Amino acid sequence: MLTVVQAYDRAPIEEIATDDAAALEAKLQAAEKVFRDREHWLKAHERIAILRKLAELLAAKRDHFARQIAREGGKPLTDAIIETTRAIDGVHNAADELRNFGGREIPMGLTPAAVNRWAFTTKEPIGIVAAISAFNHPLNLIVHQVAPAIAVGCPVIIKPASTTPLCCRDFVALVHEAGLPEAWCQTFLPETNELAEKLVTDRRIAFLSFIGSAKVGWYLHSKLAHGARSALEHGGAAPAIVDRSADLDRIIEPLVKGGYYHAGQVCVSTQRIFVHEEIADTFTERLVARVAKLRTGDPVLKETEVGPLILPKEADRVASWIDEAVKGGAKLALGGKRLSETTLEPAVLLDPAVEAKVSQLEVFGPLVCVYRYSKLDDAIAQANSLNVAFQGSVFAQDIDVALHVAERLDASAVMVNDPTAFRTDWMPFAGRKESGYGTGGIPYTMRDMTQEKMILLNRH
């Protein structure tokens, strides 16, 4: 049994059963059986109908899921409601994508040997999907992994984070209520990490969708059966460059949201802000004043803006990194105080050393670091200096500066006058370097979960 607790105060919520090796084998056999039975694959219109019904059922339980997110994951209720709304839209997105999800004609007759032939491609589901999810968006990430699989016709076995399994369990129950046979979508809550690895590396798995730590993701990627594909979504240390032309009246709010949303527990959370020295003092003063007003506390309260970290050990880690940076010469402009077992006061560090953990590694906590620069290309070079790269931002009213940075930042997406954490669920979302492999976003995941087959007709 697994005891699920509230992230904020560690109070028990519920005990749920875990799966052993026999359960895993039964789930794999069930998934393999339905996928091999090609004659009974669900037609596209049936899958669309199931997804539409699922979105309807999810919308009816919006409040339930929002509160569940806040309790088990610690995300403030206001943001949890937004996550639930996004999840509903994501299910619709998967259904909508099927209307234009098809193959293409391959030109023939371009050489004498290819005349009198007609060729086209079709898309087929790749096979059984093993999906391993993360705690920080315990409903929406599940949707990103499950809805595309349903849409394209892949059986999926989804393992939620052990800290936040309730949203996944309740969502999959709605999937079945919407009409998808159970074998096509199954939850898996293993007794041990070894069983999770056994799922991923099983020869019957055709695709791994992994959201979580780079260390685990790349390890599992290396262990996949030959021929299996994967998509990995890890973390970063997202940079934002603030030019002297930036409008300070407009940028503080998005930067604060980007840095402290879900207590910084987001893979594209704004972590490193590089500010031109001409405006650095004014910028810092205004940033610190706004962060000081953030309301930190119990995430189920509507007024809370910053909730807890997911585990006490994560709060310990972030606090120790702040201490290390201060001992190394950084100035703690605000925060860092321990408010409870899992809650830290939102913090701002000024000019931590390049070699400090907060400058080199993903903090994944309520902390933003501010660095001064005089030359723009030096700031870009520092922003690009890590082995992780995901999304980045530039804040500038000077379009030449904005485009200069956008072209040179090593990032899969560069936001101009928007925070690094901006995302819509239909846009490409990808980590570079150690930050990931493949491209997320519902339409892109659907493409990854299919494979093309060409059919050629000889018209002689």
GROMACS .gro file of C-alpha atoms in nm:
model
  460
    1MET     CA    1   0.000   0.000   0.000
    2LEU     CA    2   0.105   0.359  -0.067
    3THR     CA    3   0.003   0.641   0.165
    4VAL     CA    4  -0.067   0.961  -0.029
    5VAL     CA    5  -0.021   1.277   0.177
    6GLN     CA    6  -0.088   1.646   0.136
    7ALA     CA    7   0.224   1.822   0.012
    8TYR     CA    8   0.168   2.120   0.241
    9ASP     CA    9   0.131   1.963   0.586
   10ARG     CA   10   0.203   1.593   0.515
   11ALA     CA   11  -0.143   1.496   0.642
   12PRO     CA   12  -0.258   1.160   0.500
   13ILE     CA   13  -0.516   1.174   0.221
   14GLU     CA   14  -0.563   0.813   0.122
   15GLU     CA   15  -0.399   0.472   0.103
   16ILE     CA   16  -0.394   0.308  -0.237
   17ALA     CA   17  -0.284  -0.034  -0.355
   18THR     CA   18   0.043  -0.085  -0.542
   19ASP     CA   19   0.119  -0.328  -0.825
   20ASP     CA   20   0.355  -0.624  -0.805
   21ALA     CA   21   0.538  -0.809  -1.083
   22ALA     CA   22   0.237  -1.031  -1.153
   23ALA     CA   23   0.016  -0.725  -1.199
   24LEU     CA   24   0.266  -0.574  -1.440
   25GLU     CA   25   0.274  -0.889  -1.649
   26ALA     CA   26  -0.106  -0.901  -1.658
   27LYS     CA   27  -0.122  -0.540  -1.776
   28LEU     CA   28   0.138  -0.598  -2.047
   29GLN     CA   29  -0.043  -0.910  -2.168
   30ALA     CA   30  -0.375  -0.726  -2.180
   31ALA     CA   31  -0.222  -0.437  -2.377
   32GLU     CA   32  -0.045  -0.674  -2.617
   33LYS     CA   33  -0.362  -0.875  -2.677
   34VAL     CA   34  -0.575  -0.577  -2.781
   35PHE     CA   35  -0.299  -0.428  -2.996
   36ARG     CA   36  -0.243  -0.754  -3.184
   37ASP     CA   37  -0.614  -0.779  -3.259
   38ARG     CA   38  -0.605  -0.539  -3.554
   39GLU     CA   39  -0.957  -0.625  -3.663
   40HIS     CA   40  -1.095  -0.472  -3.345
   41TRP     CA   41  -0.891  -0.155  -3.333
   42LEU     CA   42  -1.113   0.141  -3.259
   43LYS     CA   43  -1.194   0.351  -3.564
   44ALA     CA   44  -1.099   0.719  -3.570
   45HIS     CA   45  -1.459   0.831  -3.517
   46GLU     CA   46  -1.488   0.603  -3.214
   47ARG     CA   47  -1.170   0.746  -3.063
   48ILE     CA   48  -1.292   1.100  -3.127
   49ALA     CA   49  -1.623   1.020  -2.955
   50ILE     CA   50  -1.441   0.874  -2.653
   51LEU     CA   51  -1.217   1.180  -2.623
   52ARG     CA   52  -1.512   1.419  -2.651
   53LYS     CA   53  -1.698   1.227  -2.381
   54LEU     CA   54  -1.385   1.224  -2.166
   55ALA     CA   55  -1.353   1.602  -2.191
   56GLU     CA   56  -1.719   1.635  -2.088
   57LEU     CA   57  -1.670   1.407  -1.785
   58LEU     CA   58  -1.352   1.592  -1.688
   59ALA     CA   59  -1.526   1.929  -1.708
   60ALA     CA   60  -1.799   1.800  -1.476
   61LYS     CA   61  -1.533   1.716  -1.215
   62ARG     CA   62  -1.322   2.030  -1.257
   63ASP     CA   63  -1.348   2.130  -0.892
   64HIS     CA   64  -1.264   1.779  -0.773
   65PHE     CA   65  -0.947   1.764  -0.979
   66ALA     CA   66  -0.839   2.116  -0.891
   67ARG     CA   67  -0.863   2.039  -0.521
   68GLN     CA   68  -0.685   1.707  -0.573
   69ILE     CA   69  -0.400   1.885  -0.751
   70ALA     CA   70  -0.371   2.136  -0.466
   71ARG     CA   71  -0.374   1.870  -0.197
   72GLU     CA   72  -0.145   1.598  -0.332
   73GLY     CA   73   0.076   1.821  -0.547
   74GLY     CA   74   0.080   2.145  -0.348
   75LYS     CA   75  -0.006   2.372  -0.641
   76PRO     CA   76  -0.208   2.678  -0.531
   77LEU     CA   77  -0.578   2.628  -0.598
   78THR     CA   78  -0.603   2.917  -0.844
   79ASP     CA   79  -0.332   2.760  -1.057
   80ALA     CA   80  -0.477   2.411  -1.005
   81ILE     CA   81  -0.806   2.531  -1.157
   82ILE     CA   82  -0.612   2.660  -1.457
   83GLU     CA   83  -0.435   2.325  -1.490
   84THR     CA   84  -0.767   2.142  -1.493
   85THR     CA   85  -0.904   2.377  -1.759
   86ARG     CA   86  -0.593   2.317  -1.969
   87ALA     CA   87  -0.635   1.941  -1.928
   88ILE     CA   88  -0.991   1.958  -2.059
   89ASP     CA   89  -0.874   2.160  -2.359
   90GLY     CA   90  -0.588   1.914  -2.413
   91VAL     CA   91  -0.831   1.624  -2.450
   92HIS     CA   92  -1.026   1.826  -2.707
   93ASN     CA   93  -0.697   1.911  -2.879
   94ALA     CA   94  -0.618   1.541  -2.929
   95ALA     CA   95  -0.962   1.481  -3.079
   96ASP     CA   96  -0.938   1.789  -3.303
   97GLU     CA   97  -0.598   1.684  -3.435
   98LEU     CA   98  -0.743   1.362  -3.575
   99ARG     CA   99  -0.941   1.559  -3.833
  100ASN     CA  100  -0.618   1.640  -4.017
  101PHE     CA  101  -0.402   1.351  -3.905
  102GLY     CA  102  -0.307   1.152  -4.213
  103GLY     CA  103  -0.044   1.050  -4.462
  104ARG     CA  104   0.059   1.205  -4.791
  105GLU     CA  105   0.113   1.119  -5.153
  106ILE     CA  106   0.467   1.023  -5.251
  107PRO     CA  107   0.546   1.147  -5.604
  108MET     CA  108   0.607   0.876  -5.861
  109GLY     CA  109   0.695   0.901  -6.228
  110LEU     CA  110   0.996   1.121  -6.158
  111THR     CA  111   1.225   0.866  -6.323
  112PRO     CA  112   1.151   0.613  -6.601
  113ALA     CA  113   1.170   0.331  -6.344
  114ALA     CA  114   0.892   0.488  -6.135
  115VAL     CA  115   0.625   0.544  -6.402
  116ASN     CA  116   0.275   0.403  -6.375
  117ARG     CA  117   0.292   0.382  -6.001
  118TRP     CA  118   0.095   0.553  -5.726
  119ALA     CA  119   0.222   0.574  -5.368
  120PHE     CA  120   0.090   0.716  -5.046
  121THR     CA  121   0.158   0.689  -4.676
  122THR     CA  122  -0.072   0.602  -4.390
  123LYS     CA  123  -0.018   0.646  -4.017
  124GLU     CA  124  -0.031   0.348  -3.785
  125PRO     CA  125  -0.007   0.337  -3.404
  126ILE     CA  126   0.346   0.248  -3.297
  127GLY     CA  127   0.245  -0.003  -3.029
  128ILE     CA  128   0.227  -0.017  -2.652
  129VAL     CA  129   0.323   0.307  -2.479
  130ALA     CA  130   0.487   0.313  -2.136
  131ALA     CA  131   0.432   0.656  -1.983
  132ILE     CA  132   0.609   0.774  -1.670
  133SER     CA  133   0.485   1.106  -1.538
  134ALA     CA  134   0.592   1.377  -1.294
  135PHE     CA  135   0.431   1.532  -0.987
  136ASN     CA  136   0.430   1.899  -1.081
  137HIS     CA  137   0.131   1.887  -1.317
  138PRO     CA  138  -0.038   1.570  -1.192
  139LEU     CA  139  -0.338   1.598  -1.424
  140ASN     CA  140  -0.221   1.790  -1.730
  141LEU     CA  141   0.095   1.585  -1.781
  142ILE     CA  142  -0.112   1.267  -1.766
  143VAL     CA  143  -0.336   1.414  -2.036
  144HIS     CA  144  -0.029   1.495  -2.247
  145GLN     CA  145   0.077   1.131  -2.233
  146VAL     CA  146  -0.257   0.949  -2.239
  147ALA     CA  147  -0.478   1.157  -2.472
  148PRO     CA  148  -0.238   1.130  -2.771
  149ALA     CA  149  -0.214   0.753  -2.719
  150ILE     CA  150  -0.592   0.721  -2.717
  151ALA     CA  151  -0.619   0.946  -3.023
  152VAL     CA  152  -0.380   0.747  -3.240
  153GLY     CA  153  -0.482   0.404  -3.110
  154CYS     CA  154  -0.191   0.298  -2.889
  155PRO     CA  155  -0.248   0.100  -2.569
  156VAL     CA  156  -0.091   0.298  -2.285
  157ILE     CA  157   0.029   0.198  -1.939
  158ILE     CA  158   0.072   0.511  -1.730
  159LYS     CA  159   0.281   0.534  -1.415
  160PRO     CA  160   0.213   0.854  -1.217
  161ALA     CA  161   0.456   1.004  -0.967
  162SER     CA  162   0.426   0.817  -0.637
  163THR     CA  163   0.363   1.149  -0.459
  164THR     CA  164   0.068   1.240  -0.685
  165PRO     CA  165  -0.111   0.926  -0.805
  166LEU     CA  166  -0.469   1.026  -0.726
  167CYS     CA  167  -0.528   1.257  -1.022
  168CYS     CA  168  -0.401   0.987  -1.257
  169ARG     CA  169  -0.617   0.718  -1.102
  170ASP     CA  170  -0.930   0.935  -1.119
  171PHE     CA  171  -0.855   1.049  -1.474
  172VAL     CA  172  -0.807   0.694  -1.602
  173ALA     CA  173  -1.136   0.597  -1.437
  174LEU     CA  174  -1.301   0.869  -1.647
  175VAL     CA  175  -1.126   0.736  -1.958
  176HIS     CA  176  -1.295   0.401  -1.901
  177GLU     CA  177  -1.626   0.569  -1.821
  178ALA     CA  178  -1.599   0.752  -2.152
  179GLY     CA  179  -1.597   0.418  -2.331
  180LEU     CA  180  -1.236   0.314  -2.380
  181PRO     CA  181  -1.189  -0.055  -2.291
  182GLU     CA  182  -0.965  -0.095  -1.987
  183ALA     CA  183  -0.683  -0.278  -2.166
  184TRP     CA  184  -0.621   0.029  -2.384
  185CYS     CA  185  -0.540   0.252  -2.086
  186GLN     CA  186  -0.409   0.112  -1.757
  187THR     CA  187  -0.248   0.270  -1.453
  188PHE     CA  188   0.063   0.119  -1.300
  189LEU     CA  189   0.178   0.203  -0.949
  190PRO     CA  190   0.476  -0.025  -0.886
  191GLU     CA  191   0.592  -0.146  -0.548
  192THR     CA  192   0.953  -0.067  -0.643
  193ASN     CA  193   1.153   0.141  -0.890
  194GLU     CA  194   1.288  -0.184  -1.030
  195LEU     CA  195   0.937  -0.272  -1.148
  196ALA     CA  196   0.906   0.064  -1.322
  197GLU     CA  197   1.230  -0.011  -1.505
  198LYS     CA  198   1.097  -0.357  -1.591
  199LEU     CA  199   0.792  -0.196  -1.754
  200VAL     CA  200   0.999   0.046  -1.961
  201THR     CA  201   1.254  -0.211  -2.079
  202ASP     CA  202   1.005  -0.486  -2.164
  203ARG     CA  203   1.036  -0.597  -2.527
  204ARG     CA  204   0.663  -0.536  -2.579
  205ILE     CA  205   0.701  -0.162  -2.517
  206ALA     CA  206   0.727   0.034  -2.842
  207PHE     CA  207   0.740   0.387  -2.703
  208LEU     CA  208   0.854   0.546  -2.377
  209SER     CA  209   0.711   0.880  -2.272
  210PHE     CA  210   0.912   1.001  -1.974
  211ILE     CA  211   0.871   1.325  -1.777
  212GLY     CA  212   1.105   1.363  -1.482
  213SER     CA  213   1.470   1.381  -1.384
  214ALA     CA  214   1.739   1.371  -1.651
  215LYS     CA  215   1.940   1.112  -1.458
  216VAL     CA  216   1.651   0.864  -1.458
  217GLY     CA  217   1.522   0.950  -1.804
  218TRP     CA  218   1.852   0.907  -1.987
  219TYR     CA  219   1.923   0.587  -1.792
  220LEU     CA  220   1.589   0.436  -1.899
  221HIS     CA  221   1.642   0.558  -2.254
  222SER     CA  222   1.968   0.361  -2.264
  223LYS     CA  223   1.788   0.044  -2.153
  224LEU     CA  224   1.505   0.041  -2.409
  225ALA     CA  225   1.447  -0.267  -2.619
  226HIS     CA  226   1.591  -0.241  -2.969
  227GLY     CA  227   1.349  -0.057  -3.196
  228ALA     CA  228   1.163   0.121  -2.916
  229ARG     CA  229   1.134   0.498  -2.945
  230SER     CA  230   1.120   0.755  -2.669
  231ALA     CA  231   1.038   1.111  -2.575
  232LEU     CA  232   1.215   1.257  -2.272
  233GLU     CA  233   1.119   1.578  -2.093
  234HIS     CA  234   1.361   1.688  -1.824
  235GLY     CA  235   1.450   2.014  -1.655
  236GLY     CA  236   1.656   2.323  -1.719
  237ALA     CA  237   1.776   2.643  -1.557
  238ALA     CA  238   1.583   2.881  -1.776
  239PRO     CA  239   1.750   3.215  -1.855
  240ALA     CA  240   1.583   3.552  -1.911
  241ILE     CA  241   1.778   3.846  -2.050
  242VAL     CA  242   1.653   4.194  -1.957
  243ASP     CA  243   1.777   4.465  -2.191
  244ARG     CA  244   1.809   4.828  -2.083
  245SER     CA  245   1.524   4.908  -2.326
  246ALA     CA  246   1.283   4.682  -2.133
  247ASP     CA  247   0.965   4.838  -1.995
  248LEU     CA  248   0.994   4.776  -1.621
  249ASP     CA  249   0.627   4.857  -1.571
  250ARG     CA  250   0.536   4.555  -1.782
  251ILE     CA  251   0.798   4.293  -1.711
  252ILE     CA  252   0.808   4.248  -1.332
  253GLU     CA  253   0.476   4.064  -1.312
  254PRO     CA  254   0.552   3.806  -1.584
  255LEU     CA  255   0.901   3.747  -1.445
  256VAL     CA  256   0.762   3.686  -1.096
  257LYS     CA  257   0.502   3.449  -1.236
  258GLY     CA  258   0.767   3.270  -1.440
  259GLY     CA  259   0.997   3.231  -1.142
  260TYR     CA  260   0.760   3.143  -0.859
  261TYR     CA  261   0.470   2.964  -1.029
  262HIS     CA  262   0.418   2.637  -0.839
  263ALA     CA  263   0.706   2.738  -0.609
  264GLY     CA  264   0.943   2.716  -0.905
  265GLN     CA  265   0.873   2.344  -0.957
  266VAL     CA  266   0.843   2.374  -1.334
  267CYS     CA  267   1.096   2.251  -1.589
  268VAL     CA  268   1.100   2.591  -1.762
  269SER     CA  269   1.075   2.804  -1.446
  270THR     CA  270   1.264   3.133  -1.480
  271GLN     CA  271   1.578   3.076  -1.275
  272ARG     CA  272   1.856   3.301  -1.408
  273ILE     CA  273   1.779   3.665  -1.490
  274PHE     CA  274   2.054   3.865  -1.664
  275VAL     CA  275   1.992   4.239  -1.630
  276HIS     CA  276   2.178   4.524  -1.799
  277GLU     CA  277   2.380   4.718  -1.546
  278GLU     CA  278   2.214   5.051  -1.636
  279ILE     CA  279   1.880   4.932  -1.499
  280ALA     CA  280   1.996   4.659  -1.258
  281ASP     CA  281   1.941   4.855  -0.935
  282THR     CA  282   1.595   4.976  -1.029
  283PHE     CA  283   1.497   4.635  -1.165
  284THR     CA  284   1.615   4.454  -0.853
  285GLU     CA  285   1.435   4.694  -0.622
  286ARG     CA  286   1.108   4.645  -0.807
  287LEU     CA  287   1.149   4.269  -0.837
  288VAL     CA  288   1.221   4.227  -0.466
  289ALA     CA  289   0.927   4.450  -0.372
  290ARG     CA  290   0.689   4.236  -0.579
  291VAL     CA  291   0.825   3.903  -0.457
  292ALA     CA  292   0.793   4.025  -0.097
  293LYS     CA  293   0.417   4.056  -0.153
  294LEU     CA  294   0.369   3.697  -0.267
  295ARG     CA  295   0.136   3.509  -0.034
  296THR     CA  296   0.292   3.177   0.068
  297GLY     CA  297   0.097   2.906   0.248
  298ASP     CA  298  -0.167   2.635   0.224
  299PRO     CA  299  -0.239   2.572  -0.146
  300VAL     CA  300  -0.607   2.492  -0.092
  301LEU     CA  301  -0.668   2.855   0.013
  302LYS     CA  302  -0.768   3.079  -0.275
  303GLU     CA  303  -0.539   3.363  -0.166
  304THR     CA  304  -0.223   3.148  -0.172
  305GLU     CA  305   0.018   3.229  -0.456
  306VAL     CA  306   0.315   3.010  -0.359
  307GLY     CA  307   0.268   2.668  -0.206
  308PRO     CA  308   0.503   2.402  -0.071
  309LEU     CA  309   0.775   2.196  -0.227
  310ILE     CA  310   0.670   1.840  -0.293
  311LEU     CA  311   0.885   1.681  -0.017
  312PRO     CA  312   1.068   1.802   0.295
  313LYS     CA  313   1.400   1.686   0.148
  314GLU     CA  314   1.346   1.918  -0.149
  315ALA     CA  315   1.299   2.213   0.085
  316ASP     CA  316   1.619   2.105   0.264
  317ARG     CA  317   1.805   2.094  -0.066
  318VAL     CA  318   1.693   2.435  -0.191
  319ALA     CA  319   1.770   2.596   0.146
  320SER     CA  320   2.119   2.444   0.144
  321TRP     CA  321   2.185   2.570  -0.209
  322ILE     CA  322   2.087   2.922  -0.104
  323ASP     CA  323   2.321   2.901   0.195
  324GLU     CA  324   2.604   2.778  -0.027
  325ALA     CA  325   2.553   3.066  -0.271
  326VAL     CA  326   2.555   3.325   0.009
  327LYS     CA  327   2.876   3.179   0.154
  328GLY     CA  328   3.022   3.202  -0.196
  329GLY     CA  329   2.957   3.574  -0.220
  330ALA     CA  330   2.597   3.610  -0.338
  331LYS     CA  331   2.370   3.861  -0.170
  332LEU     CA  332   2.038   3.728  -0.040
  333ALA     CA  333   1.809   4.019  -0.124
  334LEU     CA  334   1.497   3.849   0.006
  335GLY     CA  335   1.355   3.527   0.144
  336GLY     CA  336   1.493   3.179   0.187
  337LYS     CA  337   1.347   3.142   0.535
  338ARG     CA  338   1.197   2.802   0.622
  339LEU     CA  339   0.825   2.854   0.689
  340SER     CA  340   0.730   2.491   0.744
  341GLU     CA  341   0.851   2.139   0.675
  342THR     CA  342   0.792   2.182   0.302
  343THR     CA  343   0.754   2.557   0.255
  344LEU     CA  344   1.021   2.818   0.185
  345GLU     CA  345   0.985   3.193   0.170
  346PRO     CA  346   1.031   3.300  -0.197
  347ALA     CA  347   1.391   3.409  -0.241
  348VAL     CA  348   1.596   3.641  -0.463
  349LEU     CA  349   1.974   3.599  -0.492
  350LEU     CA  350   2.198   3.866  -0.644
  351ASP     CA  351   2.507   3.776  -0.844
  352PRO     CA  352   2.577   3.422  -0.719
  353ALA     CA  353   2.909   3.279  -0.833
  354VAL     CA  354   2.917   3.109  -1.170
  355GLU     CA  355   3.019   2.782  -1.004
  356ALA     CA  356   2.742   2.791  -0.739
  357LYS     CA  357   2.480   2.517  -0.761
  358VAL     CA  358   2.208   2.780  -0.814
  359SER     CA  359   2.397   2.897  -1.123
  360GLN     CA  360   2.475   2.551  -1.259
  361LEU     CA  361   2.184   2.324  -1.171
  362GLU     CA  362   1.807   2.331  -1.186
  363VAL     CA  363   1.684   2.473  -0.853
  364PHE     CA  364   1.323   2.355  -0.886
  365GLY     CA  365   1.224   2.578  -0.596
  366PRO     CA  366   1.102   2.932  -0.516
  367LEU     CA  367   1.426   3.109  -0.604
  368VAL     CA  368   1.533   3.350  -0.878
  369CYS     CA  369   1.894   3.458  -0.934
  370VAL     CA  370   1.977   3.802  -1.077
  371TYR     CA  371   2.306   3.872  -1.257
  372ARG     CA  372   2.432   4.207  -1.390
  373TYR     CA  373   2.586   4.238  -1.734
  374SER     CA  374   2.737   4.518  -1.941
  375LYS     CA  375   2.777   4.344  -2.279
  376LEU     CA  376   2.477   4.165  -2.427
  377ASP     CA  377   2.679   3.888  -2.589
  378ASP     CA  378   2.845   3.811  -2.254
  379ALA     CA  379   2.501   3.758  -2.100
  380ILE     CA  380   2.401   3.534  -2.390
  381ALA     CA  381   2.721   3.333  -2.351
  382GLN     CA  382   2.657   3.283  -1.980
  383ALA     CA  383   2.295   3.190  -2.047
  384ASN     CA  384   2.414   2.928  -2.299
  385SER     CA  385   2.695   2.789  -2.082
  386LEU     CA  386   2.511   2.497  -1.920
  387ASN     CA  387   2.452   2.141  -2.037
  388VAL     CA  388   2.079   2.197  -2.009
  389ALA     CA  389   1.869   2.409  -2.244
  390PHE     CA  390   1.493   2.441  -2.270
  391GLN     CA  391   1.300   2.767  -2.303
  392GLY     CA  392   1.439   3.118  -2.263
  393SER     CA  393   1.320   3.478  -2.261
  394VAL     CA  394   1.430   3.823  -2.364
  395PHE     CA  395   1.266   4.141  -2.237
  396ALA     CA  396   1.328   4.441  -2.462
  397GLN     CA  397   1.147   4.721  -2.642
  398ASP     CA  398   1.433   4.743  -2.893
  399ILE     CA  399   1.335   4.491  -3.163
  400ASP     CA  400   1.692   4.456  -3.285
  401VAL     CA  401   1.808   4.350  -2.939
  402ALA     CA  402   1.511   4.115  -2.899
  403LEU     CA  403   1.583   3.940  -3.231
  404HIS     CA  404   1.957   3.932  -3.164
  405VAL     CA  405   1.895   3.744  -2.839
  406ALA     CA  406   1.621   3.524  -2.985
  407GLU     CA  407   1.853   3.407  -3.262
  408ARG     CA  408   2.145   3.336  -3.030
  409LEU     CA  409   1.992   3.184  -2.717
  410ASP     CA  410   2.039   2.808  -2.710
  411ALA     CA  411   1.675   2.724  -2.648
  412SER     CA  412   1.395   2.533  -2.816
  413ALA     CA  413   1.171   2.837  -2.773
  414VAL     CA  414   1.250   3.201  -2.697
  415MET     CA  415   0.976   3.421  -2.555
  416VAL     CA  416   0.996   3.791  -2.630
  417ASN     CA  417   0.847   3.991  -2.340
  418ASP     CA  418   0.693   3.675  -2.192
  419PRO     CA  419   0.829   3.448  -1.919
  420THR     CA  420   1.024   3.131  -1.986
  421ALA     CA  421   0.741   2.927  -1.833
  422PHE     CA  422   0.487   3.026  -2.100
  423ARG     CA  423   0.327   2.728  -2.268
  424THR     CA  424   0.023   2.632  -2.467
  425ASP     CA  425  -0.048   2.263  -2.499
  426TRP     CA  426  -0.052   2.255  -2.878
  427MET     CA  427   0.287   2.421  -2.928
  428PRO     CA  428   0.616   2.229  -2.962
  429PHE     CA  429   0.779   2.182  -2.624
  430ALA     CA  430   1.126   2.033  -2.614
  431GLY     CA  431   1.442   2.022  -2.411
  432ARG     CA  432   1.781   2.049  -2.579
  433LYS     CA  433   2.111   1.891  -2.472
  434GLU     CA  434   2.051   1.702  -2.145
  435SER     CA  435   1.707   1.861  -2.104
  436GLY     CA  436   1.523   1.621  -2.327
  437TYR     CA  437   1.476   1.416  -2.639
  438GLY     CA  438   1.197   1.449  -2.892
  439THR     CA  439   0.922   1.708  -2.891
  440GLY     CA  440   0.626   1.736  -2.657
  441GLY     CA  441   0.295   1.908  -2.717
  442ILE     CA  442  -0.015   1.703  -2.795
  443PRO     CA  443   0.000   1.714  -3.178
  444TYR     CA  444   0.373   1.639  -3.173
  445THR     CA  445   0.333   1.349  -2.932
  446MET     CA  446   0.065   1.205  -3.157
  447ARG     CA  447   0.314   1.207  -3.445
  448ASP     CA  448   0.577   1.037  -3.228
  449MET     CA  449   0.330   0.766  -3.126
  450THR     CA  450   0.267   0.671  -3.489
  451GLN     CA  451   0.477   0.533  -3.769
  452GLU     CA  452   0.427   0.582  -4.140
  453LYS     CA  453   0.368   0.300  -4.382
  454MET     CA  454   0.398   0.356  -4.753
  455ILE     CA  455   0.169   0.168  -4.991
  456LEU     CA  456   0.267   0.152  -5.357
  457LEU     CA  457   0.040   0.048  -5.642
  458ASN     CA  458   0.186  -0.066  -5.972
  459ARG     CA  459  -0.072   0.034  -6.232
  460HIS     CA  460   0.070  -0.176  -6.518
   0.00000   0.00000   0.00000
